[in-house]
mmCIF file of C-alpha atoms and ligand atoms in Angstrom:
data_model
loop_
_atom_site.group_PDB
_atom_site.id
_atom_site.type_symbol
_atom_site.label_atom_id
_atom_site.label_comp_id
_atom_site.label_asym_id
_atom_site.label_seq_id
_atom_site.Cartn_x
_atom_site.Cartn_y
_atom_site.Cartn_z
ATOM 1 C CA UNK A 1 0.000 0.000 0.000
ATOM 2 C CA UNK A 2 1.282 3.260 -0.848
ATOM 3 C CA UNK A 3 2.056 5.411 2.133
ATOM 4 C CA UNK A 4 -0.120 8.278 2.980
ATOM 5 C CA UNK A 5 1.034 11.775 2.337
ATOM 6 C CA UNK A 6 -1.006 14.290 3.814
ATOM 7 C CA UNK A 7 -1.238 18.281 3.197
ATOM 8 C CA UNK A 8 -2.550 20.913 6.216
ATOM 9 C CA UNK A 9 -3.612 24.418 4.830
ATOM 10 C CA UNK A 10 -3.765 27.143 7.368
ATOM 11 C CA UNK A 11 -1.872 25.128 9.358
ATOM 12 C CA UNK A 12 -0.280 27.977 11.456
ATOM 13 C CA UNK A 13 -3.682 28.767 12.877
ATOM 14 C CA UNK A 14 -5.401 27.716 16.003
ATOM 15 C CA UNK A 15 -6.490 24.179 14.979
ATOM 16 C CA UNK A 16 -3.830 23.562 12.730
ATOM 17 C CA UNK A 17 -1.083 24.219 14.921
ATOM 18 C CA UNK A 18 -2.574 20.845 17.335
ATOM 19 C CA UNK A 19 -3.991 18.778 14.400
ATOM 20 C CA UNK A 20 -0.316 18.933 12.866
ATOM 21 C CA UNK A 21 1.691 18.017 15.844
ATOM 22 C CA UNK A 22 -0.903 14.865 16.188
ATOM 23 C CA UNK A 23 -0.523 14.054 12.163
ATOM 24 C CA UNK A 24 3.285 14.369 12.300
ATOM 25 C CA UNK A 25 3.131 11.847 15.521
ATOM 26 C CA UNK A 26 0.568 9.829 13.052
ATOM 27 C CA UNK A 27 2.242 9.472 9.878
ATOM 28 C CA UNK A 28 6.030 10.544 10.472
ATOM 29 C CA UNK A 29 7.337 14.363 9.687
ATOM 30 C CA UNK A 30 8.178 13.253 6.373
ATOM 31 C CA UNK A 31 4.419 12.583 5.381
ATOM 32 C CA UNK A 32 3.074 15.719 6.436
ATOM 33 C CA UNK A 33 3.086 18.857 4.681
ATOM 34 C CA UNK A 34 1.545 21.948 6.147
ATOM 35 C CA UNK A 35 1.359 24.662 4.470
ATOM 36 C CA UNK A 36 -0.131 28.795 5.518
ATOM 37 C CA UNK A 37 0.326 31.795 4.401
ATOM 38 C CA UNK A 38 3.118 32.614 6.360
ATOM 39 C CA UNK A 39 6.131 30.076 8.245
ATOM 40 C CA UNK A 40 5.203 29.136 11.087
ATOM 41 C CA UNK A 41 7.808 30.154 13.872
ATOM 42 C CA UNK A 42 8.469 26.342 14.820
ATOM 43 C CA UNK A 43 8.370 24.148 11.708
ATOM 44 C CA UNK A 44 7.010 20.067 13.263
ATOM 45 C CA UNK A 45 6.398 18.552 9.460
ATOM 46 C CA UNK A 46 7.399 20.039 6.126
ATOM 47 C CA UNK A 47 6.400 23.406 5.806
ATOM 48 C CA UNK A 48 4.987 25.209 2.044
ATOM 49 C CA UNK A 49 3.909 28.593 1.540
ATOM 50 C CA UNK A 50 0.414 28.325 0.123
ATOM 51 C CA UNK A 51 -2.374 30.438 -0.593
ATOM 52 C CA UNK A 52 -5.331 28.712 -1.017
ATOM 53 C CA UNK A 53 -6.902 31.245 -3.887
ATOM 54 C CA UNK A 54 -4.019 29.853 -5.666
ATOM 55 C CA UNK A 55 -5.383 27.470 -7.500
ATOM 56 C CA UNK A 56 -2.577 26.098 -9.563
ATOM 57 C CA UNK A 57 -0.099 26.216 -6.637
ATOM 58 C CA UNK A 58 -2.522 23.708 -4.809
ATOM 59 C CA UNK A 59 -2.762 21.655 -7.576
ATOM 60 C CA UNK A 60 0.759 21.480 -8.411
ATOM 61 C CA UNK A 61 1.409 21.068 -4.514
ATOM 62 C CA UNK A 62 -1.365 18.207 -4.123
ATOM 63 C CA UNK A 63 0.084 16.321 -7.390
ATOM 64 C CA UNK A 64 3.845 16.637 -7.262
ATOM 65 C CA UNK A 65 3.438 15.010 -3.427
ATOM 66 C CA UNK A 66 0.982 12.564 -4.700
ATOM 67 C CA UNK A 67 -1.158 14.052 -1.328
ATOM 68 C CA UNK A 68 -3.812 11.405 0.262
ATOM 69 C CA UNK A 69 -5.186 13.255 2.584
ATOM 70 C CA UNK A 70 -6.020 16.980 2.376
ATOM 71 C CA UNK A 71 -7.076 18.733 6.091
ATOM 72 C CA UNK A 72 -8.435 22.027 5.070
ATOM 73 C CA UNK A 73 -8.418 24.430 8.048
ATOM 74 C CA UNK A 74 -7.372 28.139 6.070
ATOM 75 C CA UNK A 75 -9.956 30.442 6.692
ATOM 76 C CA UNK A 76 -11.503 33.534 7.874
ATOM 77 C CA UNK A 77 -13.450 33.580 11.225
ATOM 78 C CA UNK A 78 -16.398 35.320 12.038
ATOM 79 C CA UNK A 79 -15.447 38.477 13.573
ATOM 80 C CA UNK A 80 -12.822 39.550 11.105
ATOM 81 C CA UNK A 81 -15.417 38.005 8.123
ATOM 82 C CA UNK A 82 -17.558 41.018 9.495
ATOM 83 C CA UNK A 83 -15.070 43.577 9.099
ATOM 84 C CA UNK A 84 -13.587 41.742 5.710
ATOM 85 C CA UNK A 85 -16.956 40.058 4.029
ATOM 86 C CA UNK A 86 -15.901 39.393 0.402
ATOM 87 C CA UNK A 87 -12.309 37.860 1.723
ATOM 88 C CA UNK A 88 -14.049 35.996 4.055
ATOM 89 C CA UNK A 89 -16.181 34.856 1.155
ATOM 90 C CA UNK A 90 -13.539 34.094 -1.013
ATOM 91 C CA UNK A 91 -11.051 32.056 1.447
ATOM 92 C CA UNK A 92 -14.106 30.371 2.843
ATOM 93 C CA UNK A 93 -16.079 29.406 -0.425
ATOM 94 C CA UNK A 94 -13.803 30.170 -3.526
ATOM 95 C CA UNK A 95 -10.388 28.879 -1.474
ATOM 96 C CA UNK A 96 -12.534 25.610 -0.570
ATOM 97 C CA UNK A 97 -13.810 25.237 -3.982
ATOM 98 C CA UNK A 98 -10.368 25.135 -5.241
ATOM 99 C CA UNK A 99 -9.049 22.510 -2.323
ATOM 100 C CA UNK A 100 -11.870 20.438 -3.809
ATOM 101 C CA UNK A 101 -10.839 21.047 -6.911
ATOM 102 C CA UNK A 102 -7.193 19.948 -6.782
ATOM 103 C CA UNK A 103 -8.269 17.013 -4.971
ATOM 104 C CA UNK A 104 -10.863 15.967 -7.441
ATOM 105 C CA UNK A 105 -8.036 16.179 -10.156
ATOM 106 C CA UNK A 106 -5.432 14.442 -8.210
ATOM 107 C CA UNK A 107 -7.630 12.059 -6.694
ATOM 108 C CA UNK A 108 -7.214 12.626 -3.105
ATOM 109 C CA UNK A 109 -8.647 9.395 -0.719
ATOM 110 C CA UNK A 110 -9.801 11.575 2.036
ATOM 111 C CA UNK A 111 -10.665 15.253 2.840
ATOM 112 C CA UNK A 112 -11.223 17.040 6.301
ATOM 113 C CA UNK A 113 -12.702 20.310 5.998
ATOM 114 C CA UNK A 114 -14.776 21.849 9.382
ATOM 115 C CA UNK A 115 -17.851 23.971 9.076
ATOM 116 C CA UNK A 116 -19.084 25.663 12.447
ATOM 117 C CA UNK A 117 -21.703 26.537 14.439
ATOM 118 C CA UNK A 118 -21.802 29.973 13.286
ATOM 119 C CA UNK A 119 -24.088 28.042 9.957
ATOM 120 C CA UNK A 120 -27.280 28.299 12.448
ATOM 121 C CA UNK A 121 -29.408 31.625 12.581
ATOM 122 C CA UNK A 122 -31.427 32.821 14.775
ATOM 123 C CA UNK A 123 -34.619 30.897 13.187
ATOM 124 C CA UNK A 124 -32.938 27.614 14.683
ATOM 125 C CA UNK A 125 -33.776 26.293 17.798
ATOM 126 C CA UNK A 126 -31.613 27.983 21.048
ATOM 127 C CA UNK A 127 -31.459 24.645 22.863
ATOM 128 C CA UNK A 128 -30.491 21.504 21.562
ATOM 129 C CA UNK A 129 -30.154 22.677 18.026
ATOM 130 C CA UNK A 130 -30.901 19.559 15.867
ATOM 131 C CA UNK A 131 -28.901 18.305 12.914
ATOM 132 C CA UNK A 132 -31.157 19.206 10.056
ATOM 133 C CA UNK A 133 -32.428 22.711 10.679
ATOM 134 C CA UNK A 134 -33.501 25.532 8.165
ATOM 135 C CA UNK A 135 -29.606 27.044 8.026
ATOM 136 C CA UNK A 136 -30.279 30.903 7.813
ATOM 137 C CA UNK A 137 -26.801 31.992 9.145
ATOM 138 C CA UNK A 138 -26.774 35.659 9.700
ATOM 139 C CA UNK A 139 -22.690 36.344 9.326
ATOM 140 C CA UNK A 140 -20.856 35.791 6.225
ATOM 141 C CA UNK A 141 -18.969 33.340 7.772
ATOM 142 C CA UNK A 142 -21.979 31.445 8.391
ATOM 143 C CA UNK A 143 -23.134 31.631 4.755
ATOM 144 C CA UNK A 144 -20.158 30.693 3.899
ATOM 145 C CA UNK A 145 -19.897 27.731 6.440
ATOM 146 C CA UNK A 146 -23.576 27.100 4.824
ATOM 147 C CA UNK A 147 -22.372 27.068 1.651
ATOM 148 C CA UNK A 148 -19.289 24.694 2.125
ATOM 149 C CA UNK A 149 -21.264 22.126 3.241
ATOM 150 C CA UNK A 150 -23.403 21.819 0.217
ATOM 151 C CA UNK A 151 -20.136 22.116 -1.821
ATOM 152 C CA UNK A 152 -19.469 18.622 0.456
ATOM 153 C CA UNK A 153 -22.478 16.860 0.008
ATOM 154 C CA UNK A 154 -22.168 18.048 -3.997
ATOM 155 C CA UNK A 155 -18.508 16.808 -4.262
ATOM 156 C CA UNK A 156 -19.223 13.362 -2.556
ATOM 157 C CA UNK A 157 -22.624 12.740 -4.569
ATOM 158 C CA UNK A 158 -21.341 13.465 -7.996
ATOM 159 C CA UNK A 159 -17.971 12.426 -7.719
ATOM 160 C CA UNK A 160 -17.070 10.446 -5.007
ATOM 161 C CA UNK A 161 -14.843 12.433 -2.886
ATOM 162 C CA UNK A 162 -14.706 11.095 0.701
ATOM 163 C CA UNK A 163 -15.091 14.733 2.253
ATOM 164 C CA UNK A 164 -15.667 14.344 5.942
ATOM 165 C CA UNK A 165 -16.840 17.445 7.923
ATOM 166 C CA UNK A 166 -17.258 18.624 11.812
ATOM 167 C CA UNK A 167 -19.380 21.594 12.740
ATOM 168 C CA UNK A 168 -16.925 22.594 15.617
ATOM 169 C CA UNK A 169 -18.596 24.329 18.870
ATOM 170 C CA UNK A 170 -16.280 27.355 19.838
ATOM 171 C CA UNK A 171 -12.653 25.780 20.474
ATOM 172 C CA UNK A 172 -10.473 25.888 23.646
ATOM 173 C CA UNK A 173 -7.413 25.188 24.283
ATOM 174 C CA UNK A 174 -4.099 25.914 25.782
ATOM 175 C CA UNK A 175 -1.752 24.598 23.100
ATOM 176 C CA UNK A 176 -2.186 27.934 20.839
ATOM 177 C CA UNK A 177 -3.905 31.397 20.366
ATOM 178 C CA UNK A 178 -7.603 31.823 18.667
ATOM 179 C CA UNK A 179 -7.818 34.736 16.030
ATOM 180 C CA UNK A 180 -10.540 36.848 14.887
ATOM 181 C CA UNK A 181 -13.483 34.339 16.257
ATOM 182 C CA UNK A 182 -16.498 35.477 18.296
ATOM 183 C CA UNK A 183 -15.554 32.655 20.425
ATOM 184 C CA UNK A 184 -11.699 33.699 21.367
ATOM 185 C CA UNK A 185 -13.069 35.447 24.287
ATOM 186 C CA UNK A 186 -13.056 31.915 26.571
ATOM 187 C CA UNK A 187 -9.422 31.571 25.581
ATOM 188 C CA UNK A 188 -8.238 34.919 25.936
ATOM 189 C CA UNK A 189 -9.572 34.856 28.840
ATOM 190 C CA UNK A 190 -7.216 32.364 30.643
ATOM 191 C CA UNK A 191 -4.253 34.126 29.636
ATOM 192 C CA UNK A 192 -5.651 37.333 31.203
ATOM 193 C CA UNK A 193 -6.397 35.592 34.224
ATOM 194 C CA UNK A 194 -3.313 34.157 35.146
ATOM 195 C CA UNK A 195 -0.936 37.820 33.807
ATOM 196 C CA UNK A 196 -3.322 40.416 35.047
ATOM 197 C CA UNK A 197 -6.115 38.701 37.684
ATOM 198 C CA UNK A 198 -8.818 40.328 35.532
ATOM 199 C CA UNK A 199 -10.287 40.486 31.857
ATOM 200 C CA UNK A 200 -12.374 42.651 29.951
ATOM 201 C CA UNK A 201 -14.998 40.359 27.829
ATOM 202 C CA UNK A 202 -16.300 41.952 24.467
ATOM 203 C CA UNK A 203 -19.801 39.618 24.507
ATOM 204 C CA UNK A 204 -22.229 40.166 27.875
ATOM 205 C CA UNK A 205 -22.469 38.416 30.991
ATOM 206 C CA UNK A 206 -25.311 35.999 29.650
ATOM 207 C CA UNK A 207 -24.276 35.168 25.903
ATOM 208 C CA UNK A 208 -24.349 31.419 25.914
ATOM 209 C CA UNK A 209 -22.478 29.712 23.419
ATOM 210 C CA UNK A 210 -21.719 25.970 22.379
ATOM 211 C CA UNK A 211 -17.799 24.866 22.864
ATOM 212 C CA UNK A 212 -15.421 22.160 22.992
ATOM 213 C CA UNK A 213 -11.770 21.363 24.280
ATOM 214 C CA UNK A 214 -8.747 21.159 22.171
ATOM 215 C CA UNK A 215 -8.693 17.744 23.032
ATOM 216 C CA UNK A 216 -12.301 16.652 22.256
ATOM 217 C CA UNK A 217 -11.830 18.133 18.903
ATOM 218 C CA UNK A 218 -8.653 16.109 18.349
ATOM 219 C CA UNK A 219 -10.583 12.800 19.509
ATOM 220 C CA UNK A 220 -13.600 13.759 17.144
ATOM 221 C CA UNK A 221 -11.803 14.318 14.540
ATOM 222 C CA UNK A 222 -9.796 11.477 14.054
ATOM 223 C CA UNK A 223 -12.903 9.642 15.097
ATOM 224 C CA UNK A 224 -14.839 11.203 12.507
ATOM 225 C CA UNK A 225 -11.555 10.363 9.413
ATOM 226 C CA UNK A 226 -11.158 6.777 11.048
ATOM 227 C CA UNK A 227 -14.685 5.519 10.242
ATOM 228 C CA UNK A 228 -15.189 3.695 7.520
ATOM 229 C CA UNK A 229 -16.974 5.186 4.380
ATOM 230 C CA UNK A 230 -20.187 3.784 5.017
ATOM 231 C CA UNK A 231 -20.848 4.625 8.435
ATOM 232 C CA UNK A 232 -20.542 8.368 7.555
ATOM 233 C CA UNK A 233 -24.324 9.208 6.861
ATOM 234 C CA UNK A 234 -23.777 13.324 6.594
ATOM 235 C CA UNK A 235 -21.671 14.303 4.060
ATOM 236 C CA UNK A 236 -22.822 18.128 4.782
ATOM 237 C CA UNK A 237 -21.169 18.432 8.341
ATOM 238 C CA UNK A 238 -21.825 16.588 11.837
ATOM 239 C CA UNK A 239 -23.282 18.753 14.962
ATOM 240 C CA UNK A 240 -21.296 18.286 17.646
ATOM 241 C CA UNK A 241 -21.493 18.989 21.391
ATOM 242 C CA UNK A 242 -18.720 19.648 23.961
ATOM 243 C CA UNK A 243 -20.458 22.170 26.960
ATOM 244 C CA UNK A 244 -22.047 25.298 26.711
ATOM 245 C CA UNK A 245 -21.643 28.321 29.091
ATOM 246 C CA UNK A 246 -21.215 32.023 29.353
ATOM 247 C CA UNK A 247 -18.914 34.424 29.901
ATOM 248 C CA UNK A 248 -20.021 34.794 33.746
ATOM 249 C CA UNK A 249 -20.325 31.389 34.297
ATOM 250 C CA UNK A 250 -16.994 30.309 32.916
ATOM 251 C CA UNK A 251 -15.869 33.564 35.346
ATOM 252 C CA UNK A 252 -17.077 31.887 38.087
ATOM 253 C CA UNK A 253 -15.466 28.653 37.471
ATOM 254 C CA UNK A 254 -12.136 30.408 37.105
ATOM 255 C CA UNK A 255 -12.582 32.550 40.163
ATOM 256 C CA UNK A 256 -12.941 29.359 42.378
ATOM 257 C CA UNK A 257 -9.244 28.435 41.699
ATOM 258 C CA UNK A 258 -8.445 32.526 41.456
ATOM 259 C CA UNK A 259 -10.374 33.730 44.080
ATOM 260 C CA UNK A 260 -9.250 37.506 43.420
ATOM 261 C CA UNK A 261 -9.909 37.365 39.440
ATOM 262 C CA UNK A 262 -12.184 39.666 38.635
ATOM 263 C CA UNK A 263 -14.053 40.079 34.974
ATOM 264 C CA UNK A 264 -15.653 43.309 33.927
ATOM 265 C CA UNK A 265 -17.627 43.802 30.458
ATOM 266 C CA UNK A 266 -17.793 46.110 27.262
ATOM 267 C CA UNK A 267 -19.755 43.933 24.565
ATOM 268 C CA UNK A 268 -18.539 45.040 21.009
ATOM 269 C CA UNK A 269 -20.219 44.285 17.519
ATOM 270 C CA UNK A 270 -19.446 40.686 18.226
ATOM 271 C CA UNK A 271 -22.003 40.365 20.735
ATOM 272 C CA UNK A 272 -24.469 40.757 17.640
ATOM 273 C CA UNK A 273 -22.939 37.732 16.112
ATOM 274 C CA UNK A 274 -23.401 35.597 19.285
ATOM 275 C CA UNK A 275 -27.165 36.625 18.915
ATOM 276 C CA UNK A 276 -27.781 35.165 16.277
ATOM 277 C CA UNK A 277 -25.795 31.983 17.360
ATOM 278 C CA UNK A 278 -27.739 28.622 19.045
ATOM 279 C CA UNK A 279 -26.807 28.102 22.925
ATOM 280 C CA UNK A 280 -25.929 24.485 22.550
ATOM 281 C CA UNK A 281 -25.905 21.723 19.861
ATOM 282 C CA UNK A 282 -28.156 17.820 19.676
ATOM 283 C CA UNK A 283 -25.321 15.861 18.251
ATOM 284 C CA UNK A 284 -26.701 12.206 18.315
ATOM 285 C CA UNK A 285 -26.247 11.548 14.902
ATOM 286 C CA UNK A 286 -22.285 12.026 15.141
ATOM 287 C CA UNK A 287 -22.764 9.734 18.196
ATOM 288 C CA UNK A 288 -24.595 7.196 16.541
ATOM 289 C CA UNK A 289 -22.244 7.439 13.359
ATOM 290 C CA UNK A 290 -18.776 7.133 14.697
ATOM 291 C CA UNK A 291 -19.476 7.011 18.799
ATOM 292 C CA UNK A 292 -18.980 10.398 19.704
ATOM 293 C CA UNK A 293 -18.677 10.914 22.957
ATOM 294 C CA UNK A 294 -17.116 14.603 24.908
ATOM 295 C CA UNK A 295 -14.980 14.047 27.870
ATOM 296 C CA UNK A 296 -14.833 17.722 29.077
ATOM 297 C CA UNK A 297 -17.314 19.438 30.585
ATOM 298 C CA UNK A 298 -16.753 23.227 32.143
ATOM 299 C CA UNK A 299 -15.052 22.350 34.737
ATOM 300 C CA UNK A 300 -12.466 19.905 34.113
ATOM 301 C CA UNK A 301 -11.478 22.156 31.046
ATOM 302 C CA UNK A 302 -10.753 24.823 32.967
ATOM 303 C CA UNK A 303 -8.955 22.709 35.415
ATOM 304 C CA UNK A 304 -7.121 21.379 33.033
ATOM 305 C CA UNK A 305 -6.681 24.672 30.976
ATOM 306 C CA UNK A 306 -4.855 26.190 34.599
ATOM 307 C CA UNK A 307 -3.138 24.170 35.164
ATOM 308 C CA UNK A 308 -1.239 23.189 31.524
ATOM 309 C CA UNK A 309 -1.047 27.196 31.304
ATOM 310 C CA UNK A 310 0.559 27.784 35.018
ATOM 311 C CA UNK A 311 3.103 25.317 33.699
ATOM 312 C CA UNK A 312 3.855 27.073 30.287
ATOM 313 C CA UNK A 313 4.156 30.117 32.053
ATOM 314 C CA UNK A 314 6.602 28.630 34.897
ATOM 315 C CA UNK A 315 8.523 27.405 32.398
ATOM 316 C CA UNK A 316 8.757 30.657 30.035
ATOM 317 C CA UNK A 317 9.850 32.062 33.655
ATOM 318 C CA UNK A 318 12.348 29.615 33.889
ATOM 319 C CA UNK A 319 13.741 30.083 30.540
ATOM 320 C CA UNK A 320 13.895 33.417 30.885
ATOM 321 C CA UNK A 321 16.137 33.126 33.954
ATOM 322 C CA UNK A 322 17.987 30.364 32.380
ATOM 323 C CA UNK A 323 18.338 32.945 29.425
ATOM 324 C CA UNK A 324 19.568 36.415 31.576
ATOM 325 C CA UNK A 325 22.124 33.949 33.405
ATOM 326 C CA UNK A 326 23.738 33.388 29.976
HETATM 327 P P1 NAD B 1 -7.377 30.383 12.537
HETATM 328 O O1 NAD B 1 -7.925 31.698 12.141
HETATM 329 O O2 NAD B 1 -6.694 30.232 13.842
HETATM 330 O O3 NAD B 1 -6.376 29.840 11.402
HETATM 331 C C1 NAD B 1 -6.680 29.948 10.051
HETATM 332 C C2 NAD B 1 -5.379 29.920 9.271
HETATM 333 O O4 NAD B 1 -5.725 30.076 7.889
HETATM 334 C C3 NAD B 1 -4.405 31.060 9.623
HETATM 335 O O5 NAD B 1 -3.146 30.528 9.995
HETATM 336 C C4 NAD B 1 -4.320 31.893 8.341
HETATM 337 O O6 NAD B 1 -3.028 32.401 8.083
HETATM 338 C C5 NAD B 1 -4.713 30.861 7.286
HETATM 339 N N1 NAD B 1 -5.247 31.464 6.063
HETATM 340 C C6 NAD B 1 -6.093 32.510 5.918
HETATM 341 N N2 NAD B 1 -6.302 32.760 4.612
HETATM 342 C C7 NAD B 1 -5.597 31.848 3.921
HETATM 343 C C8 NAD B 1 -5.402 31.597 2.538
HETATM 344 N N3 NAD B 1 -5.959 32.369 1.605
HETATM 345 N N4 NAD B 1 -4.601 30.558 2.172
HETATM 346 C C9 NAD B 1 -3.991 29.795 3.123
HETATM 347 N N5 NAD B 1 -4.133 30.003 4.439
HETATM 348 C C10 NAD B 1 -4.922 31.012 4.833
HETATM 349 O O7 NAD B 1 -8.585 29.328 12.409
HETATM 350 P P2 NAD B 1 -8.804 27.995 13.258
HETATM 351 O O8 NAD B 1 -9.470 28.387 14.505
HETATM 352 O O9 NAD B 1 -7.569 27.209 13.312
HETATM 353 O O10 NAD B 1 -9.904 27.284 12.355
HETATM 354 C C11 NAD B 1 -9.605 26.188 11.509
HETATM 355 C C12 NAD B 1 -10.911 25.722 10.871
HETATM 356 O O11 NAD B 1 -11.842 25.345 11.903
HETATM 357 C C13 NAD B 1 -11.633 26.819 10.060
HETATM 358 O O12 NAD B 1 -12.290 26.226 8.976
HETATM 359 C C14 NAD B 1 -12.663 27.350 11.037
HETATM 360 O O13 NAD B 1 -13.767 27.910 10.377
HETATM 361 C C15 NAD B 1 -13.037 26.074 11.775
HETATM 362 N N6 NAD B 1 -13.623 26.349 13.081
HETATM 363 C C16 NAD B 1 -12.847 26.840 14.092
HETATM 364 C C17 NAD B 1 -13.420 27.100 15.331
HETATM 365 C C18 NAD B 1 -12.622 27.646 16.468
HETATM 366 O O14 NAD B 1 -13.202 27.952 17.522
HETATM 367 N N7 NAD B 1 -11.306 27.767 16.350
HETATM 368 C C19 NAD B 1 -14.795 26.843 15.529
HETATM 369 C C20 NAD B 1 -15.548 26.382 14.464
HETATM 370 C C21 NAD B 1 -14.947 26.103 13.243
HETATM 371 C C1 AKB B 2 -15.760 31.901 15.613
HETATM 372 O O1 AKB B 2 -16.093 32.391 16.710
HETATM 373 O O2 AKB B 2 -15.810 32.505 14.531
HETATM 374 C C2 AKB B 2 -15.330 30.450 15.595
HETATM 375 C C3 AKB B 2 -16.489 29.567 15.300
HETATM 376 C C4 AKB B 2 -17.431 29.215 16.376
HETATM 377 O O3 AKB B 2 -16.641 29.142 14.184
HETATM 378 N N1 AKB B 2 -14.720 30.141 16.840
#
């Protein structure tokens, strides 16, 4: 069997930075190319520059490396999709439509490619938001998201392609640094906790939103591009369901291990993007499918979340007086 060679895009960013540490430990450094728009400032696989409007640079990319596996994770998030719509439009829709192009051409075995939450609208239900829901996303992003997944389902039905998708929850994690998300708030705030004892959130006290841990995501994933073909019944993208919380009860969780942390709030225009998001997700079918199951709930992430990021701040202490002493 030929061994399988598999390509990242946006790999610098916040998923791609974890998903490519766990491919490299998967299929060898050799076998894994990521590729962003910039280096990334510690190279774990091979590393190309590659913009994913490019559409002859993937496909040259994808065929000279005879690719197997294609994760697609470039694209623009929802906050900076409502300052930048048509980008967010093109990276999201046109960049995918050309990552499904190239693989189409060069006959790629597998694809990973997530949607998101942000694909429900306000007309969907707040609590348990089924599967199959009228999507009537209110952010670009969203449409985009919306849009994607039919691109999926189209791809698969008319020619084949083994496209495999995850509507992620807002992600957490300690491993690396969300960008331009409504949902960056409930990672940024960690980091302010444990420098400055306090943080300033941009959505209210009460905006409930679906999320996951980094390492849910990692399990579900690879759960998700492990299952055989036929056991994958959506070929849009699976709900899936980590916790849900809000900003003042994720406060409260943090102040019980930093009893003097103290949050304070001055919701922005991302706050009107949360409105229009559903407070938590039904994912049976993704159970039923593959046997998805979450491990973390609110509290054991942000145990674990306080802990990992004490210790990466001890020891960025500790290399800094390791450093001075030199
Ligand atoms: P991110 O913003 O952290 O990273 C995206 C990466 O894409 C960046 O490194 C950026 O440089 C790169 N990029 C942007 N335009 C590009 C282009 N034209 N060509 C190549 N690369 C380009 O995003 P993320 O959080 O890692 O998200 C990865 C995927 O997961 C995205 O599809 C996102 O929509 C989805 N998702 C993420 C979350 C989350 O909370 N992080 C939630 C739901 C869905
Ligand atoms: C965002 O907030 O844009 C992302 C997402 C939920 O897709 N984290």
């Amino acid at each position: 069997m030929a061994k399988e060679c598999v390509l990242i895009t946006g790999a610098n960013g916040q998923l791609g930075t974890v998903l490519t540490s766990v491919l490299v430990d998967l299929y060898g450094e050799n076998q894994v190319i990521s590729t962003d728009l910039r280096k990334p400032e510690e190279q774990l696989s091979r590393f190309e520059l590659l913009d994913i409007l490019d559409q002859s640079a993937l496909n040259e990319v994808i065929g000279k490396n005879k690719v197997t596996q294609v994760y697609n994770l470039a694209a623009i998030l929802s906050a900076t999709g409502e300052k930048k719509p048509l980008l967010s439009w093109d990276v999201n829709v046109k960049g995918y439509l050309n990552v499904l192009e190239a693989s189409r051409i060069n006959k790629v075995a597998k694809i990973f490619s997530p949607s998101s939450i942000a694909v429900f609208g306000s007309d969907a239900p707040k609590q348990n938001c089924p599967q199959s829901v009228l999507l009537n996303p209110e952010t670009v992003y969203g449409i985009g998201k919306s849009a994607g997944e039919q691109w999926s389902q189209y791809y698969f039905r008319k020619y084949g392609l083994d496209i495999r998708s995850i509507r992620y929850p807002g992600v957490i994690g300690y491993e690396s640094l969300p960008g331009g998300g409504t949902t960056d708030y409930a990672v940024e705030i960690f980091h302010e906790a444990l420098e400055k004892n306090s943080y300033t959130c941009f959505l209210k006290p009460d905006a409930y939103l679906p999320m996951i841990y980094m390492s849910d995501v990692v399990k579900a994933t690879f759960q998700l591009m492990d299952a055989p073909s036929k056991q994958i019944n959506t070929r849009t993208s699976y709900n899936l369901s980590g916790m849900s919380f809000s900003p003042e009860e994720i406060a409260a969780e943090i102040k019980k291990h930093l009893p003097d942390f103290a949050i304070k709030y001055e919701p922005d225009f991302r706050q009107q993007i949360a409105d229009g998001w559903v407070y938590s997700i039904d994912d049976k079918e993704a159970r039923a499918d593959w046997n998805w199951k979450p491990k973390y709930n609110l509290e054991e992430m942000v145990n674990d979340m306080l802990q990992n990021l004490s210790e990466m701040k001890l020891s960025d202490v500790k290399k800094n007086e390791i450093l001075n002493k030199i």
